[in-house]
Amino acid sequence: MAGFENQVGFTISNSKLQLAEVIYSDGRFVLNNVDEAYFNESLNFEKDKETKIFSLLQGAFNELLIKKPLQSTSVSFALPFELFYVMQVPYDNTLLHQDLIEEFKWEFSVLYPYLSTNDFVIQYFEVEKNNLIDQSTVIVIAIPRKFLQIIHNFCNNNNLKLKFIDNIHVASERALMLNYPSASRGLTMSAYLGNKYFSLIFSLDGKPIYFKVIPLNDAAEIPSLLLVETSPQKSFNISRNQIDNAFITGEEISATIIQTLNNALEIDFKYFNPFDKIKPDPNLFGNKYYSEKFNSFSPSAGIAYRLA
């Protein structure tokens, strides 16, 4: 396929490095590898020095290479919630791109007055007025430049070509949309359970219209949080009976968790498989990450599938 390079999607959490490698062979896409390696100690992104983060990342990467060398030099990364700041605010859709960025920086400085906007890289998604949100809004996602620099240095150190960096839930959405065509029709709710965070993305006909990241003390809070987030609000006029599809992914999602949520919300959550539509290398049939823990690899798969 012209324009496609073999590529690896990595996901970094506070405890491990995960990968999904996709190659193009004999006229088709093939899932070549799915694996993970734990860090020697947990990462604390707020407190750890850049040298420590780099060292732990390199150690886990070396472990993965020893088990199976990569066939790809193009790589992308999905990074954890705690590195990002997310806001959804009204905006003037007549403004030019640079004027929008300046407006977002101002909004960001109001919400986070203790942070310098110059230290962040900003990504945004425009959301047109619709039957759930009564004005044009924009989803703004910001990440400190220093973490992008760590990833950039890591790639240079390992002769890798860095393509994309994204939030784990946003990355996961690409795997969802590619594997489940129903997710691109009507109103879809996607939930992601991460380390100390729970996030929701609502999409209307395949386009994100609402994104919220919620700090989490423990999983027991999730049903009540979802009841609130799927009830009419001033900024998001939703009701549960409007939801056409519901998916959940993330770390340690059990059948019990899904059944509890289904009972609490009377919504049929689907435990989605990010590898459902891609042909696997035959060696993966004996790989427990591919056959059993596939759900936790949705960010790695999604960022590996990304073409632009």
mmCIF file of N, CA, C and O in Angstrom, residues 83-155:
data_model
loop_
_atom_site.group_PDB
_atom_site.id
_atom_site.type_symbol
_atom_site.label_atom_id
_atom_site.label_comp_id
_atom_site.label_asym_id
_atom_site.label_seq_id
_atom_site.Cartn_x
_atom_site.Cartn_y
_atom_site.Cartn_z
ATOM 1 N N LEU A 83 -0.330 13.290 32.108
ATOM 2 C CA LEU A 83 0.536 14.233 31.402
ATOM 3 C C LEU A 83 -0.250 15.326 30.689
ATOM 4 O O LEU A 83 0.343 16.298 30.205
ATOM 5 N N PHE A 84 -1.570 15.177 30.614
ATOM 6 C CA PHE A 84 -2.382 16.077 29.800
ATOM 7 C C PHE A 84 -3.309 16.949 30.640
ATOM 8 O O PHE A 84 -3.729 16.579 31.730
ATOM 9 N N TYR A 85 -3.638 18.090 30.069
ATOM 10 C CA TYR A 85 -4.683 18.965 30.594
ATOM 11 C C TYR A 85 -5.739 19.094 29.504
ATOM 12 O O TYR A 85 -5.411 19.358 28.340
ATOM 13 N N VAL A 86 -6.996 18.874 29.879
ATOM 14 C CA VAL A 86 -8.085 18.865 28.906
ATOM 15 C C VAL A 86 -9.146 19.884 29.314
ATOM 16 O O VAL A 86 -9.516 19.979 30.480
ATOM 17 N N MET A 87 -9.630 20.653 28.347
ATOM 18 C CA MET A 87 -10.751 21.554 28.606
ATOM 19 C C MET A 87 -11.619 21.626 27.355
ATOM 20 O O MET A 87 -11.131 21.416 26.240
ATOM 21 N N GLN A 88 -12.901 21.882 27.553
ATOM 22 C CA GLN A 88 -13.824 22.096 26.440
ATOM 23 C C GLN A 88 -14.515 23.423 26.667
ATOM 24 O O GLN A 88 -15.194 23.618 27.677
ATOM 25 N N VAL A 89 -14.325 24.347 25.738
ATOM 26 C CA VAL A 89 -14.798 25.722 25.930
ATOM 27 C C VAL A 89 -15.478 26.225 24.651
ATOM 28 O O VAL A 89 -15.194 25.743 23.553
ATOM 29 N N PRO A 90 -16.400 27.198 24.774
ATOM 30 C CA PRO A 90 -16.973 27.830 23.582
ATOM 31 C C PRO A 90 -15.890 28.574 22.811
ATOM 32 O O PRO A 90 -14.875 28.995 23.378
ATOM 33 N N TYR A 91 -16.110 28.746 21.513
ATOM 34 C CA TYR A 91 -15.120 29.491 20.734
ATOM 35 C C TYR A 91 -15.792 30.169 19.550
ATOM 36 O O TYR A 91 -16.912 29.825 19.147
ATOM 37 N N ASP A 92 -15.079 31.140 18.985
ATOM 38 C CA ASP A 92 -15.532 31.872 17.814
ATOM 39 C C ASP A 92 -14.971 31.184 16.575
ATOM 40 O O ASP A 92 -13.767 31.248 16.315
ATOM 41 N N ASN A 93 -15.843 30.511 15.793
ATOM 42 C CA ASN A 93 -15.345 29.737 14.659
ATOM 43 C C ASN A 93 -14.963 30.595 13.450
ATOM 44 O O ASN A 93 -14.618 30.058 12.398
ATOM 45 N N THR A 94 -15.007 31.917 13.606
ATOM 46 C CA THR A 94 -14.530 32.798 12.529
ATOM 47 C C THR A 94 -13.055 33.158 12.714
ATOM 48 O O THR A 94 -12.441 33.757 11.826
ATOM 49 N N LEU A 95 -12.477 32.814 13.864
ATOM 50 C CA LEU A 95 -11.083 33.156 14.133
ATOM 51 C C LEU A 95 -10.135 32.276 13.312
ATOM 52 O O LEU A 95 -10.425 31.109 13.040
ATOM 53 N N LEU A 96 -8.996 32.848 12.948
ATOM 54 C CA LEU A 96 -7.953 32.095 12.253
ATOM 55 C C LEU A 96 -7.227 31.187 13.244
ATOM 56 O O LEU A 96 -7.326 31.371 14.466
ATOM 57 N N HIS A 97 -6.490 30.221 12.702
ATOM 58 C CA HIS A 97 -5.837 29.217 13.540
ATOM 59 C C HIS A 97 -4.983 29.846 14.638
ATOM 60 O O HIS A 97 -5.109 29.485 15.819
ATOM 61 N N GLN A 98 -4.100 30.778 14.285
ATOM 62 C CA GLN A 98 -3.197 31.351 15.284
ATOM 63 C C GLN A 98 -3.963 32.146 16.324
ATOM 64 O O GLN A 98 -3.614 32.136 17.513
ATOM 65 N N ASP A 99 -5.028 32.830 15.893
ATOM 66 C CA ASP A 99 -5.857 33.566 16.851
ATOM 67 C C ASP A 99 -6.561 32.606 17.806
ATOM 68 O O ASP A 99 -6.731 32.899 18.999
ATOM 69 N N LEU A 100 -6.972 31.443 17.279
ATOM 70 C CA LEU A 100 -7.592 30.424 18.134
ATOM 71 C C LEU A 100 -6.605 29.929 19.187
ATOM 72 O O LEU A 100 -6.956 29.794 20.364
ATOM 73 N N ILE A 101 -5.371 29.676 18.763
ATOM 74 C CA ILE A 101 -4.358 29.206 19.706
ATOM 75 C C ILE A 101 -4.151 30.220 20.829
ATOM 76 O O ILE A 101 -4.057 29.855 22.009
ATOM 77 N N GLU A 102 -4.094 31.498 20.470
ATOM 78 C CA GLU A 102 -3.928 32.535 21.488
ATOM 79 C C GLU A 102 -5.129 32.579 22.432
ATOM 80 O O GLU A 102 -4.976 32.774 23.641
ATOM 81 N N GLU A 103 -6.330 32.370 21.880
ATOM 82 C CA GLU A 103 -7.537 32.340 22.700
ATOM 83 C C GLU A 103 -7.496 31.152 23.658
ATOM 84 O O GLU A 103 -7.828 31.277 24.839
ATOM 85 N N PHE A 104 -7.059 29.993 23.164
ATOM 86 C CA PHE A 104 -6.980 28.800 24.005
ATOM 87 C C PHE A 104 -5.937 28.983 25.108
ATOM 88 O O PHE A 104 -6.126 28.521 26.239
ATOM 89 N N LYS A 105 -4.829 29.630 24.783
ATOM 90 C CA LYS A 105 -3.795 29.882 25.791
ATOM 91 C C LYS A 105 -4.344 30.757 26.910
ATOM 92 O O LYS A 105 -4.042 30.532 28.092
ATOM 93 N N TRP A 106 -5.153 31.737 26.517
ATOM 94 C CA TRP A 106 -5.745 32.602 27.539
ATOM 95 C C TRP A 106 -6.711 31.811 28.424
ATOM 96 O O TRP A 106 -6.674 31.921 29.652
ATOM 97 N N GLU A 107 -7.572 30.996 27.801
ATOM 98 C CA GLU A 107 -8.507 30.166 28.562
ATOM 99 C C GLU A 107 -7.733 29.215 29.483
ATOM 100 O O GLU A 107 -8.120 28.993 30.637
ATOM 101 N N PHE A 108 -6.650 28.663 28.974
ATOM 102 C CA PHE A 108 -5.833 27.744 29.748
ATOM 103 C C PHE A 108 -5.230 28.446 30.959
ATOM 104 O O PHE A 108 -5.202 27.896 32.068
ATOM 105 N N SER A 109 -4.763 29.672 30.760
ATOM 106 C CA SER A 109 -4.140 30.413 31.862
ATOM 107 C C SER A 109 -5.150 30.781 32.942
ATOM 108 O O SER A 109 -4.796 30.912 34.115
ATOM 109 N N VAL A 110 -6.409 30.939 32.560
ATOM 110 C CA VAL A 110 -7.461 31.212 33.544
ATOM 111 C C VAL A 110 -7.737 29.971 34.389
ATOM 112 O O VAL A 110 -7.880 30.044 35.618
ATOM 113 N N LEU A 111 -7.814 28.812 33.718
ATOM 114 C CA LEU A 111 -8.082 27.555 34.429
ATOM 115 C C LEU A 111 -6.883 27.099 35.263
ATOM 116 O O LEU A 111 -7.048 26.537 36.353
ATOM 117 N N TYR A 112 -5.678 27.333 34.733
ATOM 118 C CA TYR A 112 -4.465 26.871 35.408
ATOM 119 C C TYR A 112 -3.483 28.037 35.554
ATOM 120 O O TYR A 112 -2.451 28.097 34.874
ATOM 121 N N PRO A 113 -3.788 28.981 36.444
ATOM 122 C CA PRO A 113 -2.956 30.195 36.566
ATOM 123 C C PRO A 113 -1.535 29.923 37.056
ATOM 124 O O PRO A 113 -0.654 30.766 36.889
ATOM 125 N N TYR A 114 -1.309 28.755 37.634
ATOM 126 C CA TYR A 114 0.009 28.410 38.165
ATOM 127 C C TYR A 114 0.913 27.783 37.099
ATOM 128 O O TYR A 114 2.061 27.420 37.384
ATOM 129 N N LEU A 115 0.407 27.630 35.873
ATOM 130 C CA LEU A 115 1.190 27.036 34.795
ATOM 131 C C LEU A 115 1.481 28.071 33.714
ATOM 132 O O LEU A 115 0.701 28.999 33.507
ATOM 133 N N SER A 116 2.599 27.903 33.008
ATOM 134 C CA SER A 116 2.956 28.791 31.899
ATOM 135 C C SER A 116 2.544 28.145 30.581
ATOM 136 O O SER A 116 2.982 27.030 30.268
ATOM 137 N N THR A 117 1.720 28.822 29.813
ATOM 138 C CA THR A 117 1.251 28.262 28.538
ATOM 139 C C THR A 117 2.400 28.041 27.561
ATOM 140 O O THR A 117 2.300 27.198 26.665
ATOM 141 N N ASN A 118 3.490 28.771 27.724
ATOM 142 C CA ASN A 118 4.630 28.620 26.820
ATOM 143 C C ASN A 118 5.316 27.266 26.982
ATOM 144 O O ASN A 118 6.093 26.851 26.111
ATOM 145 N N ASP A 119 5.036 26.586 28.099
ATOM 146 C CA ASP A 119 5.654 25.285 28.350
ATOM 147 C C ASP A 119 4.841 24.133 27.782
ATOM 148 O O ASP A 119 5.194 22.966 27.982
ATOM 149 N N PHE A 120 3.748 24.450 27.051
ATOM 150 C CA PHE A 120 2.828 23.410 26.595
ATOM 151 C C PHE A 120 2.664 23.422 25.074
ATOM 152 O O PHE A 120 2.801 24.456 24.424
ATOM 153 N N VAL A 121 2.363 22.228 24.558
ATOM 154 C CA VAL A 121 1.944 22.076 23.166
ATOM 155 C C VAL A 121 0.451 21.807 23.177
ATOM 156 O O VAL A 121 -0.043 21.003 23.977
ATOM 157 N N ILE A 122 -0.278 22.489 22.289
ATOM 158 C CA ILE A 122 -1.739 22.431 22.307
ATOM 159 C C ILE A 122 -2.276 21.775 21.040
ATOM 160 O O ILE A 122 -1.845 22.082 19.922
ATOM 161 N N GLN A 123 -3.232 20.869 21.218
ATOM 162 C CA GLN A 123 -3.979 20.233 20.136
ATOM 163 C C GLN A 123 -5.454 20.528 20.379
ATOM 164 O O GLN A 123 -5.896 20.616 21.529
ATOM 165 N N TYR A 124 -6.237 20.695 19.312
ATOM 166 C CA TYR A 124 -7.655 20.962 19.547
ATOM 167 C C TYR A 124 -8.525 20.325 18.470
ATOM 168 O O TYR A 124 -8.090 20.055 17.358
ATOM 169 N N PHE A 125 -9.803 20.064 18.869
ATOM 170 C CA PHE A 125 -10.811 19.510 17.975
ATOM 171 C C PHE A 125 -12.028 20.426 18.004
ATOM 172 O O PHE A 125 -12.592 20.677 19.074
ATOM 173 N N GLU A 126 -12.417 20.916 16.853
ATOM 174 C CA GLU A 126 -13.590 21.784 16.789
ATOM 175 C C GLU A 126 -14.866 20.953 16.848
ATOM 176 O O GLU A 126 -14.961 19.895 16.220
ATOM 177 N N VAL A 127 -15.843 21.433 17.607
ATOM 178 C CA VAL A 127 -17.128 20.750 17.754
ATOM 179 C C VAL A 127 -18.237 21.714 17.343
ATOM 180 O O VAL A 127 -18.441 22.748 17.986
ATOM 181 N N GLU A 128 -18.917 21.387 16.260
ATOM 182 C CA GLU A 128 -19.997 22.249 15.793
ATOM 183 C C GLU A 128 -21.220 22.129 16.706
ATOM 184 O O GLU A 128 -21.455 21.091 17.333
ATOM 185 N N LYS A 129 -21.981 23.183 16.766
ATOM 186 C CA LYS A 129 -23.242 23.174 17.512
ATOM 187 C C LYS A 129 -24.104 22.005 17.036
ATOM 188 O O LYS A 129 -24.191 21.710 15.847
ATOM 189 N N ASN A 130 -24.718 21.298 17.983
ATOM 190 C CA ASN A 130 -25.537 20.136 17.631
ATOM 191 C C ASN A 130 -26.700 20.009 18.610
ATOM 192 O O ASN A 130 -26.898 20.889 19.454
ATOM 193 N N ASN A 131 -27.453 18.943 18.512
ATOM 194 C CA ASN A 131 -28.645 18.813 19.347
ATOM 195 C C ASN A 131 -28.335 18.484 20.806
ATOM 196 O O ASN A 131 -29.237 18.448 21.643
ATOM 197 N N LEU A 132 -27.047 18.236 21.121
ATOM 198 C CA LEU A 132 -26.646 17.967 22.499
ATOM 199 C C LEU A 132 -25.876 19.120 23.129
ATOM 200 O O LEU A 132 -25.856 19.264 24.349
ATOM 201 N N ILE A 133 -25.223 19.916 22.283
ATOM 202 C CA ILE A 133 -24.458 21.081 22.750
ATOM 203 C C ILE A 133 -24.939 22.286 21.953
ATOM 204 O O ILE A 133 -24.840 22.297 20.726
ATOM 205 N N ASP A 134 -25.454 23.297 22.647
ATOM 206 C CA ASP A 134 -26.177 24.375 21.964
ATOM 207 C C ASP A 134 -25.293 25.512 21.463
ATOM 208 O O ASP A 134 -25.797 26.571 21.081
ATOM 209 N N GLN A 135 -23.967 25.325 21.444
ATOM 210 C CA GLN A 135 -23.068 26.325 20.875
ATOM 211 C C GLN A 135 -21.803 25.636 20.376
ATOM 212 O O GLN A 135 -21.498 24.510 20.773
ATOM 213 N N SER A 136 -21.095 26.309 19.493
ATOM 214 C CA SER A 136 -19.841 25.749 18.990
ATOM 215 C C SER A 136 -18.811 25.729 20.118
ATOM 216 O O SER A 136 -18.631 26.712 20.827
ATOM 217 N N THR A 137 -18.167 24.588 20.286
ATOM 218 C CA THR A 137 -17.142 24.463 21.319
ATOM 219 C C THR A 137 -15.882 23.864 20.715
ATOM 220 O O THR A 137 -15.868 23.441 19.554
ATOM 221 N N VAL A 138 -14.853 23.816 21.515
ATOM 222 C CA VAL A 138 -13.608 23.206 21.071
ATOM 223 C C VAL A 138 -13.034 22.397 22.231
ATOM 224 O O VAL A 138 -13.067 22.826 23.379
ATOM 225 N N ILE A 139 -12.567 21.179 21.910
ATOM 226 C CA ILE A 139 -11.886 20.336 22.891
ATOM 227 C C ILE A 139 -10.391 20.636 22.773
ATOM 228 O O ILE A 139 -9.788 20.440 21.713
ATOM 229 N N VAL A 140 -9.805 21.118 23.850
ATOM 230 C CA VAL A 140 -8.396 21.510 23.851
ATOM 231 C C VAL A 140 -7.616 20.539 24.741
ATOM 232 O O VAL A 140 -8.005 20.292 25.889
ATOM 233 N N ILE A 141 -6.545 19.996 24.196
ATOM 234 C CA ILE A 141 -5.695 19.058 24.931
ATOM 235 C C ILE A 141 -4.273 19.625 24.920
ATOM 236 O O ILE A 141 -3.716 19.911 23.863
ATOM 237 N N ALA A 142 -3.698 19.788 26.114
ATOM 238 C CA ALA A 142 -2.362 20.381 26.228
ATOM 239 C C ALA A 142 -1.435 19.420 26.970
ATOM 240 O O ALA A 142 -1.848 18.729 27.911
ATOM 241 N N ILE A 143 -0.176 19.377 26.556
ATOM 242 C CA ILE A 143 0.824 18.529 27.198
ATOM 243 C C ILE A 143 2.128 19.318 27.342
ATOM 244 O O ILE A 143 2.501 20.073 26.437
ATOM 245 N N PRO A 144 2.834 19.187 28.477
ATOM 246 C CA PRO A 144 4.115 19.886 28.634
ATOM 247 C C PRO A 144 5.128 19.476 27.571
ATOM 248 O O PRO A 144 5.257 18.294 27.238
ATOM 249 N N ARG A 145 5.829 20.454 27.046
ATOM 250 C CA ARG A 145 6.823 20.190 26.009
ATOM 251 C C ARG A 145 7.908 19.217 26.475
ATOM 252 O O ARG A 145 8.458 18.452 25.673
ATOM 253 N N LYS A 146 8.217 19.226 27.772
ATOM 254 C CA LYS A 146 9.336 18.413 28.254
ATOM 255 C C LYS A 146 9.099 16.923 28.019
ATOM 256 O O LYS A 146 10.043 16.175 27.753
ATOM 257 N N PHE A 147 7.828 16.490 28.084
ATOM 258 C CA PHE A 147 7.561 15.074 27.855
ATOM 259 C C PHE A 147 7.707 14.716 26.376
ATOM 260 O O PHE A 147 8.148 13.614 26.035
ATOM 261 N N LEU A 148 7.345 15.642 25.514
ATOM 262 C CA LEU A 148 7.558 15.412 24.085
ATOM 263 C C LEU A 148 9.051 15.341 23.780
ATOM 264 O O LEU A 148 9.486 14.548 22.926
ATOM 265 N N GLN A 149 9.831 16.159 24.488
ATOM 266 C CA GLN A 149 11.281 16.158 24.273
ATOM 267 C C GLN A 149 11.900 14.844 24.739
ATOM 268 O O GLN A 149 12.819 14.313 24.101
ATOM 269 N N ILE A 150 11.394 14.291 25.847
ATOM 270 C CA ILE A 150 11.893 12.995 26.320
ATOM 271 C C ILE A 150 11.655 11.921 25.263
ATOM 272 O O ILE A 150 12.547 11.119 24.956
ATOM 273 N N ILE A 151 10.449 11.906 24.699
ATOM 274 C CA ILE A 151 10.123 10.917 23.659
ATOM 275 C C ILE A 151 10.987 11.142 22.420
ATOM 276 O O ILE A 151 11.499 10.187 21.813
ATOM 277 N N HIS A 152 11.167 12.395 22.052
ATOM 278 C CA HIS A 152 11.999 12.723 20.891
ATOM 279 C C HIS A 152 13.438 12.239 21.105
ATOM 280 O O HIS A 152 14.043 11.621 20.210
ATOM 281 N N ASN A 153 13.986 12.490 22.294
ATOM 282 C CA ASN A 153 15.355 12.057 22.598
ATOM 283 C C ASN A 153 15.469 10.534 22.608
ATOM 284 O O ASN A 153 16.463 9.967 22.143
ATOM 285 N N PHE A 154 14.444 9.890 23.150
ATOM 286 C CA PHE A 154 14.429 8.422 23.173
ATOM 287 C C PHE A 154 14.484 7.864 21.747
ATOM 288 O O PHE A 154 15.230 6.920 21.464
ATOM 289 N N CYS A 155 13.684 8.432 20.871
ATOM 290 C CA CYS A 155 13.666 7.964 19.477
ATOM 291 C C CYS A 155 15.012 8.192 18.799
ATOM 292 O O CYS A 155 15.525 7.306 18.086
#
